[in-house]
PDB file of C-alpha atoms and ligand atoms in Angstrom:
ATOM      1  CA  MET A  29       7.201  23.063 -23.016  1.00  0.00           C
ATOM      2  CA  ALA A  30       4.220  23.127 -24.846  1.00  0.00           C
ATOM      3  CA  LEU A  31       2.038  24.866 -21.628  1.00  0.00           C
ATOM      4  CA  ASP A  32       2.558  28.633 -21.606  1.00  0.00           C
ATOM      5  CA  ARG A  33       2.964  29.951 -17.809  1.00  0.00           C
ATOM      6  CA  THR A  34      -0.628  30.895 -16.982  1.00  0.00           C
ATOM      7  CA  HIS A  35      -1.705  27.189 -17.755  1.00  0.00           C
ATOM      8  CA  LEU A  36       0.422  26.261 -15.788  1.00  0.00           C
ATOM      9  CA  ASP A  37      -0.554  27.981 -13.363  1.00  0.00           C
ATOM     10  CA  HIS A  38      -4.058  27.117 -13.567  1.00  0.00           C
ATOM     11  CA  LEU A  39      -3.203  23.553 -13.603  1.00  0.00           C
ATOM     12  CA  ALA A  40      -1.288  23.995 -10.016  1.00  0.00           C
ATOM     13  CA  ALA A  41      -4.255  25.082  -8.689  1.00  0.00           C
ATOM     14  CA  HIS A  42      -6.139  23.168  -9.944  1.00  0.00           C
ATOM     15  CA  LEU A  43      -4.553  19.500  -8.208  1.00  0.00           C
ATOM     16  CA  ASP A  44      -3.245  21.664  -5.461  1.00  0.00           C
ATOM     17  CA  ALA A  45      -7.409  22.533  -4.634  1.00  0.00           C
ATOM     18  CA  ALA A  46      -8.529  18.974  -5.300  1.00  0.00           C
ATOM     19  CA  ARG A  47      -5.572  17.651  -2.323  1.00  0.00           C
ATOM     20  CA  SER A  48      -6.736  19.939  -0.633  1.00  0.00           C
ATOM     21  CA  GLU A  49     -10.514  19.740  -0.596  1.00  0.00           C
ATOM     22  CA  VAL A  50     -10.627  16.046  -1.139  1.00  0.00           C
ATOM     23  CA  ARG A  51     -11.990  15.763  -4.409  1.00  0.00           C
ATOM     24  CA  ASP A  52     -11.630  13.659  -7.284  1.00  0.00           C
ATOM     25  CA  VAL A  53     -10.913  14.920 -10.615  1.00  0.00           C
ATOM     26  CA  THR A  54     -10.407  13.808 -14.544  1.00  0.00           C
ATOM     27  CA  LYS A  55      -7.004  13.839 -15.999  1.00  0.00           C
ATOM     28  CA  ILE A  56      -5.629  16.675 -17.203  1.00  0.00           C
ATOM     29  CA  THR A  57      -3.602  14.648 -20.401  1.00  0.00           C
ATOM     30  CA  ASP A  58      -7.504  15.161 -21.378  1.00  0.00           C
ATOM     31  CA  ASP A  59      -7.987  19.272 -21.841  1.00  0.00           C
ATOM     32  CA  PHE A  60      -4.188  19.711 -22.650  1.00  0.00           C
ATOM     33  CA  PRO A  61      -2.599  15.975 -24.721  1.00  0.00           C
ATOM     34  CA  ASP A  62       0.034  17.803 -26.109  1.00  0.00           C
ATOM     35  CA  MET A  63       1.251  19.034 -22.382  1.00  0.00           C
ATOM     36  CA  ASP A  64       4.876  17.482 -22.175  1.00  0.00           C
ATOM     37  CA  TRP A  65       7.062  15.871 -19.825  1.00  0.00           C
ATOM     38  CA  ALA A  66       9.411  19.079 -18.571  1.00  0.00           C
ATOM     39  CA  ASP A  67       5.266  20.620 -18.032  1.00  0.00           C
ATOM     40  CA  ALA A  68       4.436  18.274 -16.236  1.00  0.00           C
ATOM     41  CA  TYR A  69       7.245  18.372 -13.484  1.00  0.00           C
ATOM     42  CA  ASP A  70       6.894  21.996 -14.125  1.00  0.00           C
ATOM     43  CA  ILE A  71       2.853  22.257 -12.753  1.00  0.00           C
ATOM     44  CA  GLN A  72       4.750  19.714 -10.095  1.00  0.00           C
ATOM     45  CA  ASP A  73       7.360  22.094  -9.275  1.00  0.00           C
ATOM     46  CA  GLU A  74       4.320  24.846  -8.473  1.00  0.00           C
ATOM     47  CA  ILE A  75       2.325  22.973  -6.891  1.00  0.00           C
ATOM     48  CA  ARG A  76       5.321  22.851  -4.020  1.00  0.00           C
ATOM     49  CA  ARG A  77       6.046  25.811  -4.393  1.00  0.00           C
ATOM     50  CA  ARG A  78       2.374  27.201  -3.384  1.00  0.00           C
ATOM     51  CA  GLN A  79       1.891  24.756  -0.625  1.00  0.00           C
ATOM     52  CA  GLU A  80       5.592  26.005   0.858  1.00  0.00           C
ATOM     53  CA  ALA A  81       4.112  29.031   0.405  1.00  0.00           C
ATOM     54  CA  ARG A  82       1.158  27.978   2.604  1.00  0.00           C
ATOM     55  CA  GLY A  83       3.595  27.181   5.118  1.00  0.00           C
ATOM     56  CA  LEU A  84       4.148  23.214   4.644  1.00  0.00           C
ATOM     57  CA  ARG A  85       7.295  21.836   5.191  1.00  0.00           C
ATOM     58  CA  THR A  86       9.290  19.814   2.180  1.00  0.00           C
ATOM     59  CA  VAL A  87      10.441  17.045   4.276  1.00  0.00           C
ATOM     60  CA  GLY A  88      12.010  14.339   1.307  1.00  0.00           C
ATOM     61  CA  LEU A  89      11.393  13.185  -1.764  1.00  0.00           C
ATOM     62  CA  LYS A  90       9.768   9.821  -3.417  1.00  0.00           C
ATOM     63  CA  ALA A  91      10.739   8.014  -6.406  1.00  0.00           C
ATOM     64  CA  GLY A  92       7.143   6.335  -7.788  1.00  0.00           C
ATOM     65  CA  LEU A  93       6.292   3.295  -9.802  1.00  0.00           C
ATOM     66  CA  THR A  94       9.664   1.457  -9.000  1.00  0.00           C
ATOM     67  CA  SER A  95       8.592  -1.779  -9.435  1.00  0.00           C
ATOM     68  CA  PHE A  96       7.643  -4.094 -12.008  1.00  0.00           C
ATOM     69  CA  ALA A  97       4.453  -5.313  -9.833  1.00  0.00           C
ATOM     70  CA  LYS A  98       3.002  -2.011  -9.573  1.00  0.00           C
ATOM     71  CA  MET A  99       4.729  -0.316 -13.369  1.00  0.00           C
ATOM     72  CA  LYS A 100       2.458  -3.374 -14.204  1.00  0.00           C
ATOM     73  CA  GLN A 101      -0.776  -3.104 -12.059  1.00  0.00           C
ATOM     74  CA  MET A 102      -0.548   0.751 -12.879  1.00  0.00           C
ATOM     75  CA  GLY A 103      -0.126  -0.377 -17.133  1.00  0.00           C
ATOM     76  CA  VAL A 104       3.301   2.235 -17.353  1.00  0.00           C
ATOM     77  CA  ASN A 105       7.032   1.701 -18.469  1.00  0.00           C
ATOM     78  CA  GLU A 106       9.060   4.322 -16.146  1.00  0.00           C
ATOM     79  CA  PRO A 107       9.390   5.435 -12.424  1.00  0.00           C
ATOM     80  CA  CYS A 108       8.285   9.652 -11.752  1.00  0.00           C
ATOM     81  CA  PHE A 109       9.412  11.892  -8.811  1.00  0.00           C
ATOM     82  CA  GLY A 110       8.072  13.613  -6.561  1.00  0.00           C
ATOM     83  CA  PHE A 111       8.646  15.026  -3.438  1.00  0.00           C
ATOM     84  CA  VAL A 112       6.709  14.317   0.568  1.00  0.00           C
ATOM     85  CA  SER A 113       5.971  17.323   3.012  1.00  0.00           C
ATOM     86  CA  ALA A 114       5.616  17.742   7.170  1.00  0.00           C
ATOM     87  CA  ASP A 115       1.651  16.925   6.381  1.00  0.00           C
ATOM     88  CA  MET A 116       1.735  13.543   4.902  1.00  0.00           C
ATOM     89  CA  ALA A 117       3.341  12.486   8.012  1.00  0.00           C
ATOM     90  CA  ARG A 118       1.862  10.320  10.742  1.00  0.00           C
ATOM     91  CA  PRO A 119       2.885   8.122  13.782  1.00  0.00           C
ATOM     92  CA  ASP A 120       3.962   4.464  13.640  1.00  0.00           C
ATOM     93  CA  GLY A 121       0.332   2.843  14.451  1.00  0.00           C
ATOM     94  CA  GLY A 122      -1.218   5.454  14.686  1.00  0.00           C
ATOM     95  CA  GLU A 123      -4.372   6.149  12.399  1.00  0.00           C
ATOM     96  CA  ILE A 124      -5.049   6.959   9.499  1.00  0.00           C
ATOM     97  CA  ARG A 125      -8.270   9.349   8.669  1.00  0.00           C
ATOM     98  CA  MET A 126     -10.039   7.695   5.376  1.00  0.00           C
ATOM     99  CA  SER A 127     -12.433  11.465   5.603  1.00  0.00           C
ATOM    100  CA  GLU A 128      -9.636  13.195   4.647  1.00  0.00           C
ATOM    101  CA  LEU A 129      -8.533  10.807   1.569  1.00  0.00           C
ATOM    102  CA  ILE A 130      -9.743  10.135  -1.648  1.00  0.00           C
ATOM    103  CA  HIS A 131      -9.143   6.361  -2.739  1.00  0.00           C
ATOM    104  CA  PRO A 132      -6.086   5.661  -0.927  1.00  0.00           C
ATOM    105  CA  LYS A 133      -3.223   2.603  -1.436  1.00  0.00           C
ATOM    106  CA  VAL A 134      -0.712   1.608   0.817  1.00  0.00           C
ATOM    107  CA  GLU A 135       2.851   0.796  -0.658  1.00  0.00           C
ATOM    108  CA  ALA A 136       6.118  -0.713   1.531  1.00  0.00           C
ATOM    109  CA  GLU A 137       8.801   1.128   0.970  1.00  0.00           C
ATOM    110  CA  ILE A 138      12.388   1.307   1.976  1.00  0.00           C
ATOM    111  CA  CYS A 139      13.926   4.244   2.765  1.00  0.00           C
ATOM    112  CA  ILE A 140      16.948   6.083   2.535  1.00  0.00           C
ATOM    113  CA  VAL A 141      18.799   9.296   4.303  1.00  0.00           C
ATOM    114  CA  THR A 142      22.219  10.855   2.497  1.00  0.00           C
ATOM    115  CA  LYS A 143      24.538  12.142   4.112  1.00  0.00           C
ATOM    116  CA  ALA A 144      26.522  13.667   0.560  1.00  0.00           C
ATOM    117  CA  ALA A 145      24.968  15.373  -2.135  1.00  0.00           C
ATOM    118  CA  LEU A 146      24.026  13.715  -5.127  1.00  0.00           C
ATOM    119  CA  ARG A 147      24.069  15.472  -8.866  1.00  0.00           C
ATOM    120  CA  GLY A 148      23.146  13.398 -11.836  1.00  0.00           C
ATOM    121  CA  PRO A 149      23.550  12.821 -14.729  1.00  0.00           C
ATOM    122  CA  GLY A 150      25.917   9.675 -14.702  1.00  0.00           C
ATOM    123  CA  CYS A 151      25.044   9.039 -10.937  1.00  0.00           C
ATOM    124  CA  HIS A 152      24.930   5.668 -10.624  1.00  0.00           C
ATOM    125  CA  VAL A 153      23.784   2.436  -7.548  1.00  0.00           C
ATOM    126  CA  GLY A 154      27.844   2.953  -6.187  1.00  0.00           C
ATOM    127  CA  ALA A 155      27.931   6.452  -6.009  1.00  0.00           C
ATOM    128  CA  VAL A 156      23.915   6.444  -4.129  1.00  0.00           C
ATOM    129  CA  MET A 157      26.183   3.348  -1.636  1.00  0.00           C
ATOM    130  CA  ALA A 158      28.933   5.807  -0.561  1.00  0.00           C
ATOM    131  CA  ALA A 159      26.060   8.686  -0.034  1.00  0.00           C
ATOM    132  CA  ILE A 160      23.850   6.589   2.349  1.00  0.00           C
ATOM    133  CA  ASP A 161      23.581   8.009   5.382  1.00  0.00           C
ATOM    134  CA  PHE A 162      20.858   4.654   6.551  1.00  0.00           C
ATOM    135  CA  VAL A 163      18.305   3.354   5.602  1.00  0.00           C
ATOM    136  CA  ILE A 164      15.108   3.167   6.587  1.00  0.00           C
ATOM    137  CA  PRO A 165      11.417   1.839   6.674  1.00  0.00           C
ATOM    138  CA  ALA A 166       7.918   3.029   5.522  1.00  0.00           C
ATOM    139  CA  VAL A 167       4.709   2.707   3.805  1.00  0.00           C
ATOM    140  CA  GLU A 168       3.455   5.317   2.013  1.00  0.00           C
ATOM    141  CA  ILE A 169       0.106   5.943   1.169  1.00  0.00           C
ATOM    142  CA  ILE A 170      -1.195   7.385  -1.773  1.00  0.00           C
ATOM    143  CA  ASP A 171      -4.235   9.022  -3.446  1.00  0.00           C
ATOM    144  CA  SER A 172      -4.423  10.069  -6.826  1.00  0.00           C
ATOM    145  CA  ARG A 173      -6.560  12.926  -7.340  1.00  0.00           C
ATOM    146  CA  TYR A 174      -7.971  10.840 -10.079  1.00  0.00           C
ATOM    147  CA  ARG A 175     -11.003   9.412 -10.829  1.00  0.00           C
ATOM    148  CA  ASP A 176     -10.917   5.972  -9.652  1.00  0.00           C
ATOM    149  CA  PHE A 177      -6.380   6.125 -10.543  1.00  0.00           C
ATOM    150  CA  LYS A 178      -7.026   6.296 -14.395  1.00  0.00           C
ATOM    151  CA  PHE A 179      -4.603   8.928 -15.334  1.00  0.00           C
ATOM    152  CA  ASP A 180      -1.502   8.819 -17.626  1.00  0.00           C
ATOM    153  CA  LEU A 181       1.638   9.208 -16.442  1.00  0.00           C
ATOM    154  CA  LYS A 182       1.859  13.100 -17.271  1.00  0.00           C
ATOM    155  CA  SER A 183      -0.805  13.675 -15.146  1.00  0.00           C
ATOM    156  CA  VAL A 184       0.182  11.961 -12.223  1.00  0.00           C
ATOM    157  CA  ILE A 185       3.907  13.791 -12.566  1.00  0.00           C
ATOM    158  CA  ALA A 186       1.575  16.873 -12.444  1.00  0.00           C
ATOM    159  CA  ASP A 187      -0.295  15.754  -9.066  1.00  0.00           C
ATOM    160  CA  ASN A 188       2.569  14.740  -7.564  1.00  0.00           C
ATOM    161  CA  THR A 189       3.221  11.362  -7.788  1.00  0.00           C
ATOM    162  CA  SER A 190       0.032  10.668  -6.194  1.00  0.00           C
ATOM    163  CA  ALA A 191       1.785  11.706  -2.627  1.00  0.00           C
ATOM    164  CA  ALA A 192      -0.945  11.664   0.276  1.00  0.00           C
ATOM    165  CA  ARG A 193       0.613   9.775   3.795  1.00  0.00           C
ATOM    166  CA  PHE A 194       3.673   8.297   4.530  1.00  0.00           C
ATOM    167  CA  VAL A 195       5.114   6.532   8.187  1.00  0.00           C
ATOM    168  CA  ILE A 196       8.256   6.016   8.886  1.00  0.00           C
ATOM    169  CA  GLY A 197       8.884   3.025  11.190  1.00  0.00           C
ATOM    170  CA  GLY A 198      11.101   0.079  12.275  1.00  0.00           C
ATOM    171  CA  ARG A 199      14.715   0.675  12.682  1.00  0.00           C
ATOM    172  CA  SER A 200      17.635   2.570  10.772  1.00  0.00           C
ATOM    173  CA  ARG A 201      20.467   0.866  10.112  1.00  0.00           C
ATOM    174  CA  ALA A 202      23.993   1.330   8.578  1.00  0.00           C
ATOM    175  CA  VAL A 203      23.420   0.179   4.600  1.00  0.00           C
ATOM    176  CA  GLU A 204      27.014  -2.210   4.834  1.00  0.00           C
ATOM    177  CA  ALA A 205      25.085  -3.998   7.507  1.00  0.00           C
ATOM    178  CA  LEU A 206      22.172  -4.816   5.056  1.00  0.00           C
ATOM    179  CA  ASP A 207      21.695  -6.205   1.242  1.00  0.00           C
ATOM    180  CA  LEU A 208      19.111  -4.342  -0.010  1.00  0.00           C
ATOM    181  CA  ARG A 209      18.356  -6.220  -3.272  1.00  0.00           C
ATOM    182  CA  THR A 210      17.726  -9.940  -0.790  1.00  0.00           C
ATOM    183  CA  LEU A 211      15.635  -7.310   2.085  1.00  0.00           C
ATOM    184  CA  GLY A 212      12.653  -9.335   2.579  1.00  0.00           C
ATOM    185  CA  VAL A 213       9.211  -7.512   2.525  1.00  0.00           C
ATOM    186  CA  VAL A 214       6.153  -8.957   3.896  1.00  0.00           C
ATOM    187  CA  LEU A 215       2.703  -6.666   3.360  1.00  0.00           C
ATOM    188  CA  GLU A 216      -0.033  -8.352   5.883  1.00  0.00           C
ATOM    189  CA  LYS A 217      -3.985  -6.414   6.287  1.00  0.00           C
ATOM    190  CA  ASN A 218      -5.592  -7.659   8.526  1.00  0.00           C
ATOM    191  CA  GLY A 219      -3.485 -10.221   9.810  1.00  0.00           C
ATOM    192  CA  ARG A 220      -3.064 -12.245   6.378  1.00  0.00           C
ATOM    193  CA  ILE A 221      -0.669 -11.613   3.710  1.00  0.00           C
ATOM    194  CA  ALA A 222      -1.364  -9.126   1.166  1.00  0.00           C
ATOM    195  CA  ALA A 223       2.174  -9.475  -0.926  1.00  0.00           C
ATOM    196  CA  MET A 224       5.649  -9.956  -0.398  1.00  0.00           C
ATOM    197  CA  ALA A 225       8.609  -8.826  -2.304  1.00  0.00           C
ATOM    198  CA  ALA A 226      12.530  -8.313  -1.986  1.00  0.00           C
ATOM    199  CA  GLY A 227      14.198  -4.932  -2.555  1.00  0.00           C
ATOM    200  CA  ALA A 228      15.444  -6.268  -6.216  1.00  0.00           C
ATOM    201  CA  ALA A 229      11.933  -5.981  -7.108  1.00  0.00           C
ATOM    202  CA  VAL A 230      12.841  -2.116  -6.723  1.00  0.00           C
ATOM    203  CA  LEU A 231      14.689  -1.465 -10.797  1.00  0.00           C
ATOM    204  CA  GLY A 232      16.854  -4.221  -9.205  1.00  0.00           C
ATOM    205  CA  HIS A 233      18.340  -2.376  -6.344  1.00  0.00           C
ATOM    206  CA  PRO A 234      16.496   0.349  -4.338  1.00  0.00           C
ATOM    207  CA  ALA A 235      19.481   2.451  -5.081  1.00  0.00           C
ATOM    208  CA  ALA A 236      19.297   2.198  -8.697  1.00  0.00           C
ATOM    209  CA  ALA A 237      15.551   4.876  -7.955  1.00  0.00           C
ATOM    210  CA  VAL A 238      18.501   7.377  -6.206  1.00  0.00           C
ATOM    211  CA  ALA A 239      20.332   7.218  -8.854  1.00  0.00           C
ATOM    212  CA  MET A 240      17.409   7.935 -11.447  1.00  0.00           C
ATOM    213  CA  LEU A 241      15.899  10.491  -9.163  1.00  0.00           C
ATOM    214  CA  ALA A 242      19.723  12.386  -9.183  1.00  0.00           C
ATOM    215  CA  ASN A 243      20.353  12.027 -13.227  1.00  0.00           C
ATOM    216  CA  HIS A 244      16.475  13.118 -13.531  1.00  0.00           C
ATOM    217  CA  LEU A 245      16.898  16.295 -10.544  1.00  0.00           C
ATOM    218  CA  GLY A 246      20.462  16.929 -12.728  1.00  0.00           C
ATOM    219  CA  ARG A 247      18.854  17.534 -16.196  1.00  0.00           C
ATOM    220  CA  ARG A 248      16.532  19.768 -14.442  1.00  0.00           C
ATOM    221  CA  GLY A 249      19.242  21.258 -13.344  1.00  0.00           C
ATOM    222  CA  GLN A 250      19.262  20.353  -9.629  1.00  0.00           C
ATOM    223  CA  GLU A 251      20.400  17.855  -6.946  1.00  0.00           C
ATOM    224  CA  ILE A 252      20.218  15.868  -3.570  1.00  0.00           C
ATOM    225  CA  PRO A 253      21.482  17.663  -1.021  1.00  0.00           C
ATOM    226  CA  ALA A 254      23.134  15.900   1.790  1.00  0.00           C
ATOM    227  CA  GLY A 255      20.155  15.119   4.515  1.00  0.00           C
ATOM    228  CA  THR A 256      17.848  14.088   2.292  1.00  0.00           C
ATOM    229  CA  PHE A 257      14.762  11.837   3.437  1.00  0.00           C
ATOM    230  CA  ILE A 258      14.065   9.811  -0.231  1.00  0.00           C
ATOM    231  CA  MET A 259      11.406   6.851  -0.839  1.00  0.00           C
ATOM    232  CA  THR A 260      12.208   4.632  -2.901  1.00  0.00           C
ATOM    233  CA  GLY A 261       9.049   3.701  -4.448  1.00  0.00           C
ATOM    234  CA  GLY A 262       6.851   0.016  -3.068  1.00  0.00           C
ATOM    235  CA  VAL A 263       8.303  -2.647  -3.561  1.00  0.00           C
ATOM    236  CA  THR A 264       5.440  -4.552  -4.415  1.00  0.00           C
ATOM    237  CA  GLU A 265       2.255  -3.316  -6.094  1.00  0.00           C
ATOM    238  CA  ALA A 266      -0.584  -1.464  -4.618  1.00  0.00           C
ATOM    239  CA  ILE A 267      -2.689  -2.577  -1.717  1.00  0.00           C
ATOM    240  CA  ALA A 268      -6.219  -0.805  -1.787  1.00  0.00           C
ATOM    241  CA  VAL A 269      -7.445  -0.216   2.133  1.00  0.00           C
ATOM    242  CA  GLN A 270     -10.876   0.932   3.896  1.00  0.00           C
ATOM    243  CA  ALA A 271     -11.921   2.396   7.300  1.00  0.00           C
ATOM    244  CA  GLY A 272     -11.671  -0.719   9.801  1.00  0.00           C
ATOM    245  CA  ASP A 273      -8.540  -1.918   7.603  1.00  0.00           C
ATOM    246  CA  SER A 274      -5.324  -2.806   9.756  1.00  0.00           C
ATOM    247  CA  ILE A 275      -1.789  -2.661   8.018  1.00  0.00           C
ATOM    248  CA  ASN A 276       1.247  -4.204   9.353  1.00  0.00           C
ATOM    249  CA  VAL A 277       4.588  -4.427   7.024  1.00  0.00           C
ATOM    250  CA  ARG A 278       7.606  -6.521   8.203  1.00  0.00           C
ATOM    251  CA  PHE A 279      11.074  -5.369   7.003  1.00  0.00           C
ATOM    252  CA  GLN A 280      13.729  -8.238   7.062  1.00  0.00           C
ATOM    253  CA  ASP A 281      16.619  -6.366   9.504  1.00  0.00           C
ATOM    254  CA  LEU A 282      14.774  -3.083   9.825  1.00  0.00           C
ATOM    255  CA  GLY A 283      11.593  -4.140  12.070  1.00  0.00           C
ATOM    256  CA  SER A 284       7.568  -3.220  11.541  1.00  0.00           C
ATOM    257  CA  VAL A 285       5.642  -0.254  10.086  1.00  0.00           C
ATOM    258  CA  SER A 286       2.367  -0.276  11.293  1.00  0.00           C
ATOM    259  CA  MET A 287      -1.205   1.994  10.858  1.00  0.00           C
ATOM    260  CA  ARG A 288      -5.433   1.713  10.922  1.00  0.00           C
ATOM    261  CA  PHE A 289      -7.519   3.210   9.283  1.00  0.00           C
ATOM    262  CA  VAL A 290     -10.444   5.062  10.625  1.00  0.00           C
ATOM    263  CA  GLU A 291     -13.650   7.358   9.114  1.00  0.00           C
TER     264      GLU A 291
HETATM  265  O1  0L1 B  26       4.355   6.046  -5.401  1.00  0.00           O
HETATM  266  C1  0L1 B  26       4.064   5.840  -6.648  1.00  0.00           C
HETATM  267  O2  0L1 B  26       4.724   4.679  -6.851  1.00  0.00           O
HETATM  268  C2  0L1 B  26       2.917   6.792  -6.710  1.00  0.00           C
HETATM  269  C3  0L1 B  26       2.943   6.492  -8.602  1.00  0.00           C
HETATM  270  C4  0L1 B  26       1.769   6.894  -8.663  1.00  0.00           C
HETATM  271  C5  0L1 B  26       0.608   6.112  -8.838  1.00  0.00           C
HETATM  272  C6  0L1 B  26      -0.071   6.135  -8.781  1.00  0.00           C
HETATM  273  O3  0L1 B  26      -1.048   7.084  -8.099  1.00  0.00           O
HETATM  274  O4  0L1 B  26      -0.428   4.574  -8.158  1.00  0.00           O
HETATM  275 MG1   MG B  27       5.201   4.580  -3.943  1.00  0.00          MG
END
C-alpha cells in the first residue's frame, strides 16, 4: 500500500462527490502516481462504505473490461471489479436521464446469480458453473467520472469501474439450458445493429470472469456470498449514447433488454 488512510479517504470523497454532483475530474493517478493496486481497491471499498452509510444498498458485483473488444477499446489488458447499488437500477423498457450522467455508454452483459458461496484462490469455471442459480441478461450504463474517459486502470478501479446504471430484463434461465459461450448478443441502437458478439467474447467463457472475481476477492480475504447478482462484463465494446437514443439488446434464449435515453 503506497497511500496512507488520509489520502485514501480524500480520494474516495473526491470521486464519490464527482459521481453525486455529476461532474468530471482528471484521473487521480495524475496527482498520486505512486498509487498501487491495493490502494485503488481500498478507495473503491471506501466509496462503497460511504454510500452504504448514506443508505444505498449494494445489490451486486461486476466485472469490467472482460471482453477483448472492450480491452482494446480502452487500451488495457486486464479486467477490473466493482459493485452495483440499488440506486443504479432502472426498469426494463424505462427511461434513463442524461442530466444525471456525464457521458454514458451502454454495455450488453450476461449476468448470473449464485446459489452457493465462491471463494478464491483456485476458483475455476467448473466451480462457478456449479454455483450458478440462474442466468439473466442486463445492460450496464457506464459513466466514468474521468474527463473524456481518459484514465488508467488504477484510476478506473478507484472510481468503482465507471458503474452508474444497470437494467435487468429478458427472462432468467437455468445455466443447464444454455451454452454461455455460444450465447449470441445483438445490441441495437435506434433500430440499427451497433454491435454483436457471443458469450465467449468474455474471457472465453463468462464464468471465467466470475472465477477471476472470486480469486480477486480471495486475495483480499473476501468471498462471493450465495445469492449474489454478478455482471460478467460487456460482450462488445461500449456504445456511446445521447438523449433521444433507444437501445434494445437481444440475448439468445434470454429475451431482450431495452431503454430510452432522455434529457
Ligand atoms: O464495466 C466496464 O467494463 C467498465 C470498465 C471501466 C472502464 C470504462 O469506463 O470503460
Ligand atoms: Mg460493464
